mmCIF file of C-alpha atoms and ligand atoms in Angstrom:
data_model
loop_
_atom_site.group_PDB
_atom_site.id
_atom_site.type_symbol
_atom_site.label_atom_id
_atom_site.label_comp_id
_atom_site.label_asym_id
_atom_site.label_seq_id
_atom_site.Cartn_x
_atom_site.Cartn_y
_atom_site.Cartn_z
ATOM 1 C CA MET V 3 16.086 -10.405 -3.958
ATOM 2 C CA THR V 4 15.138 -8.303 -7.103
ATOM 3 C CA GLU V 5 16.809 -4.946 -7.264
ATOM 4 C CA THR V 6 14.411 -2.102 -6.308
ATOM 5 C CA ARG V 7 14.232 0.644 -8.995
ATOM 6 C CA HIS V 8 12.897 4.029 -8.140
ATOM 7 C CA ASN V 9 13.254 5.589 -11.432
ATOM 8 C CA TRP V 10 10.465 3.873 -13.457
ATOM 9 C CA THR V 11 9.024 5.984 -16.227
ATOM 10 C CA LYS V 12 5.375 5.974 -17.273
ATOM 11 C CA GLU V 13 6.197 4.651 -20.609
ATOM 12 C CA GLU V 14 8.082 1.660 -19.284
ATOM 13 C CA VAL V 15 5.351 0.863 -16.741
ATOM 14 C CA MET V 16 2.670 1.064 -19.482
ATOM 15 C CA GLU V 17 4.852 -1.336 -21.593
ATOM 16 C CA VAL V 18 4.961 -3.901 -18.654
ATOM 17 C CA TYR V 19 1.116 -3.439 -18.346
ATOM 18 C CA ASN V 20 0.590 -4.208 -21.938
ATOM 19 C CA THR V 21 3.008 -7.222 -22.193
ATOM 20 C CA PRO V 22 1.147 -10.305 -23.639
ATOM 21 C CA LEU V 23 -0.678 -11.783 -20.651
ATOM 22 C CA MET V 24 1.113 -15.199 -20.401
ATOM 23 C CA GLU V 25 4.475 -13.329 -20.622
ATOM 24 C CA LEU V 26 3.352 -10.813 -18.053
ATOM 25 C CA LEU V 27 2.141 -13.507 -15.618
ATOM 26 C CA TYR V 28 5.354 -15.563 -16.049
ATOM 27 C CA GLN V 29 7.531 -12.299 -15.347
ATOM 28 C CA ALA V 30 5.394 -11.275 -12.379
ATOM 29 C CA ALA V 31 5.447 -14.741 -10.901
ATOM 30 C CA THR V 32 9.114 -15.045 -11.277
ATOM 31 C CA VAL V 33 9.703 -11.745 -9.365
ATOM 32 C CA HIS V 34 7.247 -12.908 -6.742
ATOM 33 C CA ARG V 35 9.079 -16.187 -6.264
ATOM 34 C CA GLU V 36 12.377 -14.355 -5.874
ATOM 35 C CA ASN V 37 11.038 -12.172 -3.103
ATOM 36 C CA HIS V 38 8.199 -14.012 -1.382
ATOM 37 C CA ASN V 39 6.901 -17.296 -0.502
ATOM 38 C CA PRO V 40 4.229 -17.853 -3.197
ATOM 39 C CA ASN V 41 2.191 -20.063 -0.980
ATOM 40 C CA GLN V 42 1.747 -17.606 1.803
ATOM 41 C CA VAL V 43 -0.864 -14.828 1.914
ATOM 42 C CA GLN V 44 -1.260 -12.313 4.618
ATOM 43 C CA VAL V 45 -4.793 -11.817 5.849
ATOM 44 C CA SER V 46 -5.840 -8.387 7.298
ATOM 45 C CA THR V 47 -9.228 -7.476 8.887
ATOM 46 C CA LEU V 48 -10.351 -3.959 8.241
ATOM 47 C CA LEU V 49 -12.456 -2.522 10.952
ATOM 48 C CA SER V 50 -14.279 0.765 10.476
ATOM 49 C CA ILE V 51 -13.953 2.295 13.933
ATOM 50 C CA LYS V 52 -15.558 5.555 12.908
ATOM 51 C CA THR V 53 -17.934 5.577 9.955
ATOM 52 C CA GLY V 54 -19.316 8.278 7.727
ATOM 53 C CA GLY V 55 -19.566 12.019 8.075
ATOM 54 C CA CYS V 56 -16.346 12.845 6.415
ATOM 55 C CA PRO V 57 -15.864 16.417 5.216
ATOM 56 C CA GLU V 58 -13.716 15.528 2.214
ATOM 57 C CA ASP V 59 -15.116 15.095 -1.281
ATOM 58 C CA CYS V 60 -13.304 11.951 -2.637
ATOM 59 C CA GLY V 61 -15.510 11.137 -5.591
ATOM 60 C CA TYR V 62 -15.496 7.231 -4.849
ATOM 61 C CA CYS V 63 -16.371 7.385 -1.221
ATOM 62 C CA PRO V 64 -19.748 6.656 0.398
ATOM 63 C CA GLN V 65 -18.409 8.097 3.685
ATOM 64 C CA ALA V 66 -18.177 11.646 2.471
ATOM 65 C CA ALA V 67 -20.948 13.599 4.238
ATOM 66 C CA ARG V 68 -21.819 15.732 1.124
ATOM 67 C CA TYR V 69 -23.069 12.623 -0.794
ATOM 68 C CA HIS V 70 -26.376 10.849 -0.088
ATOM 69 C CA THR V 71 -25.585 7.332 0.427
ATOM 70 C CA ASP V 72 -27.171 4.553 2.645
ATOM 71 C CA ILE V 73 -24.252 4.317 4.977
ATOM 72 C CA GLU V 74 -25.187 4.345 8.526
ATOM 73 C CA GLY V 75 -22.553 6.531 10.384
ATOM 74 C CA ASN V 76 -21.187 5.713 13.931
ATOM 75 C CA ASP V 77 -19.258 7.466 16.458
ATOM 76 C CA LEU V 78 -15.677 6.146 17.489
ATOM 77 C CA MET V 79 -15.960 2.624 18.659
ATOM 78 C CA SER V 80 -14.829 1.821 22.063
ATOM 79 C CA VAL V 81 -11.562 0.015 22.952
ATOM 80 C CA GLN V 82 -13.468 -3.041 24.234
ATOM 81 C CA GLN V 83 -15.391 -3.379 21.094
ATOM 82 C CA VAL V 84 -12.241 -3.097 19.031
ATOM 83 C CA LYS V 85 -10.566 -5.743 21.198
ATOM 84 C CA ALA V 86 -13.561 -8.163 20.780
ATOM 85 C CA GLN V 87 -13.394 -7.700 16.954
ATOM 86 C CA ALA V 88 -9.694 -8.157 16.917
ATOM 87 C CA LEU V 89 -9.883 -11.468 18.943
ATOM 88 C CA ARG V 90 -12.487 -12.686 16.484
ATOM 89 C CA ALA V 91 -10.285 -11.775 13.604
ATOM 90 C CA LYS V 92 -7.397 -13.585 15.248
ATOM 91 C CA SER V 93 -9.295 -16.738 15.725
ATOM 92 C CA SER V 94 -10.231 -16.685 12.029
ATOM 93 C CA GLY V 95 -6.746 -16.476 10.679
ATOM 94 C CA SER V 96 -6.040 -12.646 10.458
ATOM 95 C CA SER V 97 -2.617 -11.537 11.395
ATOM 96 C CA ARG V 98 -3.389 -7.882 11.080
ATOM 97 C CA VAL V 99 -6.152 -5.478 12.075
ATOM 98 C CA CYS V 100 -6.370 -2.308 10.117
ATOM 99 C CA MET V 101 -8.555 0.356 11.849
ATOM 100 C CA GLY V 102 -10.203 3.035 9.511
ATOM 101 C CA ALA V 103 -11.750 6.247 10.687
ATOM 102 C CA ALA V 104 -13.497 8.551 8.254
ATOM 103 C CA TRP V 105 -11.489 11.614 9.269
ATOM 104 C CA ARG V 106 -9.927 14.183 7.027
ATOM 105 C CA ASN V 107 -6.984 14.336 9.593
ATOM 106 C CA VAL V 108 -6.249 13.285 13.105
ATOM 107 C CA LYS V 109 -6.946 15.802 15.772
ATOM 108 C CA ASP V 110 -5.233 15.569 18.992
ATOM 109 C CA GLY V 111 -7.515 14.934 22.075
ATOM 110 C CA PRO V 112 -9.498 12.143 23.792
ATOM 111 C CA GLU V 113 -10.450 10.542 20.394
ATOM 112 C CA PHE V 114 -7.036 10.124 19.315
ATOM 113 C CA ASP V 115 -5.915 8.982 22.788
ATOM 114 C CA ASN V 116 -8.577 6.234 22.473
ATOM 115 C CA VAL V 117 -7.164 5.224 19.089
ATOM 116 C CA LEU V 118 -3.704 5.039 20.748
ATOM 117 C CA GLU V 119 -5.102 2.771 23.281
ATOM 118 C CA MET V 120 -6.634 0.607 20.735
ATOM 119 C CA VAL V 121 -3.278 0.334 18.986
ATOM 120 C CA ARG V 122 -1.655 -0.910 22.373
ATOM 121 C CA THR V 123 -4.530 -3.378 22.936
ATOM 122 C CA ILE V 124 -4.267 -5.048 19.655
ATOM 123 C CA ASN V 125 -0.505 -5.014 19.620
ATOM 124 C CA LYS V 126 -0.631 -6.865 22.915
ATOM 125 C CA LEU V 127 -2.743 -9.560 21.294
ATOM 126 C CA ASP V 128 0.225 -10.194 19.165
ATOM 127 C CA MET V 129 -1.307 -9.040 15.944
ATOM 128 C CA GLU V 130 0.010 -6.393 13.507
ATOM 129 C CA VAL V 131 -1.935 -3.076 13.850
ATOM 130 C CA CYS V 132 -2.527 -0.724 11.042
ATOM 131 C CA CYS V 133 -4.377 2.599 11.094
ATOM 132 C CA THR V 134 -5.918 4.645 8.323
ATOM 133 C CA LEU V 135 -7.211 7.976 9.950
ATOM 134 C CA GLY V 136 -6.364 10.591 7.148
ATOM 135 C CA MET V 137 -3.624 13.013 7.289
ATOM 136 C CA ILE V 138 -1.219 13.149 10.297
ATOM 137 C CA THR V 139 1.606 15.251 11.718
ATOM 138 C CA GLU V 140 4.949 13.921 12.511
ATOM 139 C CA ASN V 141 4.120 14.158 16.310
ATOM 140 C CA GLN V 142 0.953 12.028 15.674
ATOM 141 C CA ALA V 143 2.927 9.601 13.710
ATOM 142 C CA GLN V 144 5.484 9.326 16.613
ATOM 143 C CA ARG V 145 2.799 8.775 19.155
ATOM 144 C CA LEU V 146 1.176 5.999 16.963
ATOM 145 C CA ALA V 147 4.679 4.374 16.628
ATOM 146 C CA GLU V 148 5.207 4.578 20.270
ATOM 147 C CA ALA V 149 1.818 2.910 21.034
ATOM 148 C CA GLY V 150 3.030 -0.037 18.842
ATOM 149 C CA LEU V 151 1.598 0.774 15.437
ATOM 150 C CA TYR V 152 3.003 -1.554 12.802
ATOM 151 C CA ALA V 153 1.657 0.113 9.625
ATOM 152 C CA TYR V 154 -0.082 3.338 8.461
ATOM 153 C CA ASN V 155 -2.214 3.332 5.444
ATOM 154 C CA HIS V 156 -2.568 6.302 3.293
ATOM 155 C CA ASN V 157 -3.304 5.658 -0.401
ATOM 156 C CA LEU V 158 -2.146 7.752 -3.287
ATOM 157 C CA ASP V 159 -5.438 6.751 -5.014
ATOM 158 C CA THR V 160 -4.433 7.429 -8.572
ATOM 159 C CA SER V 161 -1.883 9.406 -10.570
ATOM 160 C CA GLU V 162 -1.156 13.014 -9.601
ATOM 161 C CA ASP V 163 -2.740 14.270 -12.900
ATOM 162 C CA TYR V 164 -5.966 12.414 -12.493
ATOM 163 C CA TYR V 165 -6.250 13.005 -8.675
ATOM 164 C CA LYS V 166 -7.439 16.465 -9.729
ATOM 165 C CA ASP V 167 -10.606 14.768 -11.191
ATOM 166 C CA VAL V 168 -11.354 12.794 -7.951
ATOM 167 C CA ILE V 169 -10.706 15.076 -5.012
ATOM 168 C CA SER V 170 -10.765 18.771 -4.713
ATOM 169 C CA THR V 171 -10.611 19.205 -0.979
ATOM 170 C CA ARG V 172 -6.809 18.350 -0.601
ATOM 171 C CA ALA V 173 -3.893 18.001 -2.894
ATOM 172 C CA PHE V 174 -1.769 15.052 -3.986
ATOM 173 C CA GLN V 175 1.189 16.521 -2.289
ATOM 174 C CA ASP V 176 -0.671 16.449 1.058
ATOM 175 C CA ARG V 177 -0.800 12.727 0.738
ATOM 176 C CA LEU V 178 2.895 12.508 0.136
ATOM 177 C CA ASP V 179 3.451 14.737 3.174
ATOM 178 C CA THR V 180 1.517 12.351 5.364
ATOM 179 C CA ILE V 181 3.518 9.351 4.031
ATOM 180 C CA ASP V 182 6.632 11.399 4.758
ATOM 181 C CA ASN V 183 5.645 11.883 8.362
ATOM 182 C CA VAL V 184 5.000 8.176 8.767
ATOM 183 C CA ARG V 185 8.466 7.525 7.378
ATOM 184 C CA LYS V 186 10.084 9.617 10.070
ATOM 185 C CA THR V 187 9.039 6.702 12.387
ATOM 186 C CA ASN V 188 9.629 2.991 12.409
ATOM 187 C CA VAL V 189 5.942 2.497 11.276
ATOM 188 C CA THR V 190 5.716 0.797 7.877
ATOM 189 C CA VAL V 191 3.907 2.451 4.914
ATOM 190 C CA CYS V 192 0.897 0.925 3.249
ATOM 191 C CA SER V 193 -0.083 2.864 0.072
ATOM 192 C CA GLY V 194 -1.787 2.008 -3.026
ATOM 193 C CA GLY V 195 -4.874 2.942 -4.999
ATOM 194 C CA ILE V 196 -8.073 2.376 -6.790
ATOM 195 C CA ILE V 197 -8.692 1.365 -10.425
ATOM 196 C CA GLY V 198 -11.880 1.903 -12.349
ATOM 197 C CA MET V 199 -12.442 5.540 -11.488
ATOM 198 C CA GLY V 200 -12.428 6.621 -15.193
ATOM 199 C CA GLU V 201 -8.727 6.971 -15.342
ATOM 200 C CA GLN V 202 -6.598 6.197 -18.346
ATOM 201 C CA LEU V 203 -3.751 3.582 -18.320
ATOM 202 C CA GLU V 204 -1.360 6.323 -18.183
ATOM 203 C CA ASP V 205 -2.849 7.267 -14.709
ATOM 204 C CA ARG V 206 -2.486 3.658 -13.492
ATOM 205 C CA ALA V 207 1.100 3.835 -14.563
ATOM 206 C CA GLY V 208 1.573 7.241 -13.052
ATOM 207 C CA MET V 209 0.406 6.099 -9.599
ATOM 208 C CA LEU V 210 2.760 3.101 -9.803
ATOM 209 C CA VAL V 211 5.615 5.462 -10.767
ATOM 210 C CA ALA V 212 4.940 7.636 -7.777
ATOM 211 C CA LEU V 213 4.855 4.626 -5.464
ATOM 212 C CA ALA V 214 7.968 3.288 -7.007
ATOM 213 C CA SER V 215 9.796 6.505 -6.525
ATOM 214 C CA LEU V 216 9.179 6.525 -2.747
ATOM 215 C CA SER V 217 12.396 5.569 -1.019
ATOM 216 C CA PRO V 218 11.866 2.998 0.638
ATOM 217 C CA GLN V 219 8.881 1.953 -1.486
ATOM 218 C CA PRO V 220 5.863 1.051 0.605
ATOM 219 C CA GLU V 221 5.825 -2.172 2.642
ATOM 220 C CA SER V 222 2.341 -2.823 1.348
ATOM 221 C CA THR V 223 0.234 -1.734 -1.540
ATOM 222 C CA PRO V 224 -3.568 -2.305 -1.795
ATOM 223 C CA ILE V 225 -4.993 -2.479 -5.287
ATOM 224 C CA ASN V 226 -8.721 -1.798 -5.110
ATOM 225 C CA ALA V 227 -11.272 -1.990 -7.871
ATOM 226 C CA LEU V 228 -13.867 0.648 -7.591
ATOM 227 C CA VAL V 229 -17.041 -0.517 -6.096
ATOM 228 C CA PRO V 230 -19.648 2.003 -7.403
ATOM 229 C CA VAL V 231 -22.004 3.100 -4.573
ATOM 230 C CA GLU V 232 -25.321 4.816 -5.242
ATOM 231 C CA GLY V 233 -25.184 8.565 -4.311
ATOM 232 C CA THR V 234 -21.556 8.848 -4.995
ATOM 233 C CA PRO V 235 -20.203 10.786 -8.113
ATOM 234 C CA MET V 236 -18.921 7.438 -9.467
ATOM 235 C CA GLU V 237 -22.198 5.495 -8.894
ATOM 236 C CA GLU V 238 -22.712 4.711 -12.627
ATOM 237 C CA PHE V 239 -19.025 3.720 -13.330
ATOM 238 C CA GLU V 240 -18.615 0.355 -14.982
ATOM 239 C CA LYS V 241 -16.819 -2.198 -13.031
ATOM 240 C CA VAL V 242 -13.224 -3.134 -13.913
ATOM 241 C CA SER V 243 -12.719 -6.523 -15.563
ATOM 242 C CA ILE V 244 -10.776 -9.370 -13.988
ATOM 243 C CA TRP V 245 -8.139 -8.943 -16.925
ATOM 244 C CA GLU V 246 -7.464 -5.433 -15.838
ATOM 245 C CA MET V 247 -7.198 -6.403 -12.245
ATOM 246 C CA VAL V 248 -4.827 -9.271 -13.076
ATOM 247 C CA ARG V 249 -2.540 -6.974 -15.344
ATOM 248 C CA MET V 250 -2.620 -4.334 -12.529
ATOM 249 C CA VAL V 251 -1.547 -6.838 -9.881
ATOM 250 C CA ALA V 252 1.200 -8.283 -11.984
ATOM 251 C CA THR V 253 2.609 -4.851 -13.011
ATOM 252 C CA THR V 254 2.608 -3.809 -9.417
ATOM 253 C CA ARG V 255 4.426 -6.920 -8.445
ATOM 254 C CA ILE V 256 7.116 -6.134 -11.043
ATOM 255 C CA ILE V 257 7.379 -2.409 -10.232
ATOM 256 C CA LEU V 258 7.382 -2.940 -6.398
ATOM 257 C CA PRO V 259 9.068 -6.092 -6.007
ATOM 258 C CA ASN V 260 9.182 -6.284 -2.202
ATOM 259 C CA THR V 261 5.826 -4.930 -1.165
ATOM 260 C CA GLN V 262 2.901 -6.936 -0.092
ATOM 261 C CA VAL V 263 0.375 -6.410 -2.884
ATOM 262 C CA ARG V 264 -3.074 -6.483 -1.324
ATOM 263 C CA LEU V 265 -6.244 -7.529 -3.194
ATOM 264 C CA SER V 266 -8.722 -5.050 -1.502
ATOM 265 C CA ALA V 267 -12.087 -3.614 -2.625
ATOM 266 C CA GLY V 268 -13.840 -5.333 -5.537
ATOM 267 C CA ARG V 269 -12.986 -8.906 -4.489
ATOM 268 C CA THR V 270 -16.617 -9.969 -4.229
ATOM 269 C CA ASP V 271 -16.904 -9.526 -7.994
ATOM 270 C CA MET V 272 -13.874 -11.830 -8.537
ATOM 271 C CA SER V 273 -14.142 -15.627 -9.094
ATOM 272 C CA ARG V 274 -11.934 -18.075 -7.295
ATOM 273 C CA GLU V 275 -10.118 -18.485 -10.616
ATOM 274 C CA GLY V 276 -9.721 -14.659 -11.004
ATOM 275 C CA GLN V 277 -8.361 -14.527 -7.474
ATOM 276 C CA ALA V 278 -5.995 -17.474 -8.025
ATOM 277 C CA MET V 279 -4.730 -15.594 -11.118
ATOM 278 C CA CYS V 280 -3.972 -12.563 -9.046
ATOM 279 C CA PHE V 281 -2.113 -14.816 -6.442
ATOM 280 C CA PHE V 282 -0.119 -16.223 -9.134
ATOM 281 C CA ALA V 283 0.624 -12.838 -10.574
ATOM 282 C CA GLY V 284 2.067 -11.711 -7.166
ATOM 283 C CA ALA V 285 -0.830 -10.752 -4.836
ATOM 284 C CA ASN V 286 0.055 -11.866 -1.452
ATOM 285 C CA SER V 287 -2.442 -10.299 0.807
ATOM 286 C CA ILE V 288 -6.205 -9.897 1.297
ATOM 287 C CA PHE V 289 -8.677 -8.289 3.503
ATOM 288 C CA ALA V 290 -10.915 -10.713 5.345
ATOM 289 C CA GLY V 291 -14.342 -10.080 6.838
ATOM 290 C CA ASP V 292 -17.701 -9.614 5.327
ATOM 291 C CA LYS V 293 -17.271 -5.659 5.001
ATOM 292 C CA LEU V 294 -14.453 -3.471 3.791
ATOM 293 C CA LEU V 295 -15.186 -0.398 5.779
ATOM 294 C CA THR V 296 -18.669 0.081 4.079
ATOM 295 C CA THR V 297 -18.565 -2.079 0.861
ATOM 296 C CA PRO V 298 -19.180 -5.908 0.806
ATOM 297 C CA ASN V 299 -16.284 -8.431 1.026
ATOM 298 C CA PRO V 300 -16.305 -12.271 0.716
ATOM 299 C CA ASP V 301 -17.128 -14.258 3.842
ATOM 300 C CA VAL V 302 -13.969 -15.331 5.830
ATOM 301 C CA ASN V 303 -15.044 -19.037 5.576
ATOM 302 C CA GLU V 304 -15.232 -18.854 1.918
ATOM 303 C CA ASP V 305 -11.662 -17.353 1.869
ATOM 304 C CA MET V 306 -10.323 -20.216 4.121
ATOM 305 C CA LYS V 307 -12.130 -22.614 1.649
ATOM 306 C CA MET V 308 -10.191 -21.051 -1.194
ATOM 307 C CA PHE V 309 -6.939 -21.045 0.700
ATOM 308 C CA LYS V 310 -7.359 -24.761 1.199
ATOM 309 C CA LEU V 311 -8.410 -25.366 -2.419
ATOM 310 C CA LEU V 312 -5.217 -23.374 -3.641
ATOM 311 C CA GLY V 313 -2.906 -24.706 -0.869
ATOM 312 C CA LEU V 314 -2.232 -21.149 0.442
ATOM 313 C CA GLN V 315 -1.403 -20.532 4.049
ATOM 314 C CA PRO V 316 -2.188 -17.408 6.087
ATOM 315 C CA MET V 317 1.090 -15.623 6.933
ATOM 316 C CA LYS V 318 2.058 -15.404 10.607
ATOM 317 C CA PRO V 319 2.238 -11.981 12.028
ATOM 318 C CA PHE V 320 5.538 -10.142 12.165
ATOM 319 C CA ALA V 321 7.018 -12.386 9.379
ATOM 320 C CA LYS V 322 8.483 -9.310 7.665
ATOM 321 C CA LYS V 323 9.501 -7.074 10.704
ATOM 322 C CA ALA V 324 9.757 -7.643 14.459
ATOM 323 C CA GLN V 325 6.862 -6.697 16.684
ATOM 324 C CA PRO V 326 6.990 -3.049 17.835
ATOM 325 C CA GLU V 327 6.866 -2.377 21.655
ATOM 326 C CA SER V 328 3.980 -0.609 23.126
ATOM 327 C CA VAL V 329 4.700 2.175 25.500
ATOM 328 C CA GLU V 330 1.897 2.980 28.048
ATOM 329 C CA ALA V 331 0.275 6.349 27.870
ATOM 330 C CA GLN V 332 1.741 7.588 31.238
ATOM 331 C CA TYR V 333 5.349 6.746 29.884
ATOM 332 C CA SER V 334 4.961 8.605 26.637
ATOM 333 C CA LYS V 335 7.943 10.813 25.439
ATOM 334 C CA PHE V 336 5.619 12.628 23.063
ATOM 335 C CA LYS V 337 3.139 15.264 24.179
ATOM 336 C CA GLU V 338 0.171 16.288 22.198
ATOM 337 C CA GLN V 339 0.915 19.472 20.378
ATOM 338 C CA GLY V 340 -2.570 20.336 19.376
ATOM 339 C CA GLU V 341 -1.523 21.043 15.740
ATOM 340 C CA LYS V 342 -3.207 19.973 12.583
ATOM 341 C CA PRO V 343 -1.472 18.627 9.604
ATOM 342 C CA LYS V 344 -0.935 21.497 7.151
ATOM 343 C CA TRP V 345 -2.792 20.874 4.010
ATOM 344 C CA SER V 346 -3.557 22.796 0.806
ATOM 345 C CA ARG V 347 -7.119 23.397 -0.628
ATOM 346 C CA PRO V 348 -6.973 23.110 -4.215
ATOM 347 C CA GLY V 349 -10.663 24.173 -4.249
ATOM 348 C CA HIS V 350 -11.290 23.630 -7.955
ATOM 349 C CA LYS V 351 -14.560 22.301 -9.073
ATOM 350 C CA ILE V 352 -15.110 18.671 -10.127
ATOM 351 C CA GLU V 353 -18.360 18.493 -12.004
ATOM 352 C CA ARG V 354 -19.524 15.122 -11.088
ATOM 353 C CA ASN V 355 -18.821 15.817 -7.389
ATOM 354 C CA GLU V 356 -20.744 18.963 -7.551
ATOM 355 C CA GLU V 357 -23.687 17.130 -9.299
ATOM 356 C CA ALA V 358 -23.615 14.434 -6.588
ATOM 357 C CA LYS V 359 -23.711 16.857 -3.768
ATOM 358 C CA ALA V 360 -26.492 19.015 -5.390
ATOM 359 C CA LYS V 361 -28.501 15.751 -5.845
ATOM 360 C CA ALA V 362 -27.984 14.827 -2.231
ATOM 361 C CA LYS V 363 -29.535 18.081 -1.208
ATOM 362 C CA LEU V 364 -32.728 17.603 -3.103
HETATM 363 S S1 LIG X 22 -11.829 8.378 1.309
HETATM 364 FE FE1 LIG X 22 -11.429 9.049 3.408
HETATM 365 S S2 LIG X 22 -10.995 11.035 3.266
HETATM 366 FE FE2 LIG X 22 -11.916 10.681 1.336
HETATM 367 S S3 LIG X 22 -14.239 10.981 1.722
HETATM 368 FE FE3 LIG X 22 -13.786 8.967 2.247
HETATM 369 S S4 LIG X 22 -13.414 8.782 4.471
HETATM 370 FE FE4 LIG X 22 -13.162 10.875 3.880
#
């Protein structure tokens, strides 16, 4: 096992990122082999259990209510609908279901109770369950853990410095606080970010430094490439090149040796050769299914053909950590407290977010 370092500096990370490519790939693949089976890739299915209408202003997100995008919103799915989708995901090779709700934060009440029931239902299908529901309190994290949640996703998105150019409705520290609340339970942490949002290399490095400094480091780290969506403040941004993706994946692998590095949004723009290079560089997880919340994703059959071609196998569930038990609602030790996570409102103006909002009103 490679020793985990929590004290990386931005300069060191940038030096890794800029290593001549063949050398970088070799170093990353070596770290990968020391800590993971290079022929196994974990497959997750992302389900949007509640789409659109989010009050936040994340500049990349088509689900923010303030921007005009073509996203069709929907209310919270039912437990039965989620179970049917999870069974379908399981039969096509997924070991994990990640449920995403476009909420700023979790609110105690019937909707959250339904989410807890979804967690129990999927865990009983012997699949790993992950949720991404926005900010949560410690009590809410405990209740999710008790229902059998395996992982909670809350991305840092980018560096603390550049974060101020992407989101104005909550602060970077609020994200760290939610991750901290998850860490008080036995639920694993999934946290990563997005490249291609106009950030500098320094910001990519800054994000990795922030992730590396978490102790323990996240068990899984999604690396997304921005998918520019019409109507969002980043609609005209250029897509990142495969070379940037490969370098980012390889650098993440070296900085976070034990994490599962996940290829996430932007995979439709990557060729099989490009994806193969990312797997070689240390990516060992993908999202399956034709949609990633709201953006397109490769067809699952295409993914399975690619796996066959490359000799990759989908990882079995609970390969890294034992399956949690699900406690039924009536036996819960935790009562709802009706409290909201505390968050700050930096409230500064981000010009491109304001422009997109004004355009949406026209
Ligand atoms: S990324 Fe999440 S919090 Fe931000 S606008 Fe989209 S749904 Fe809301």
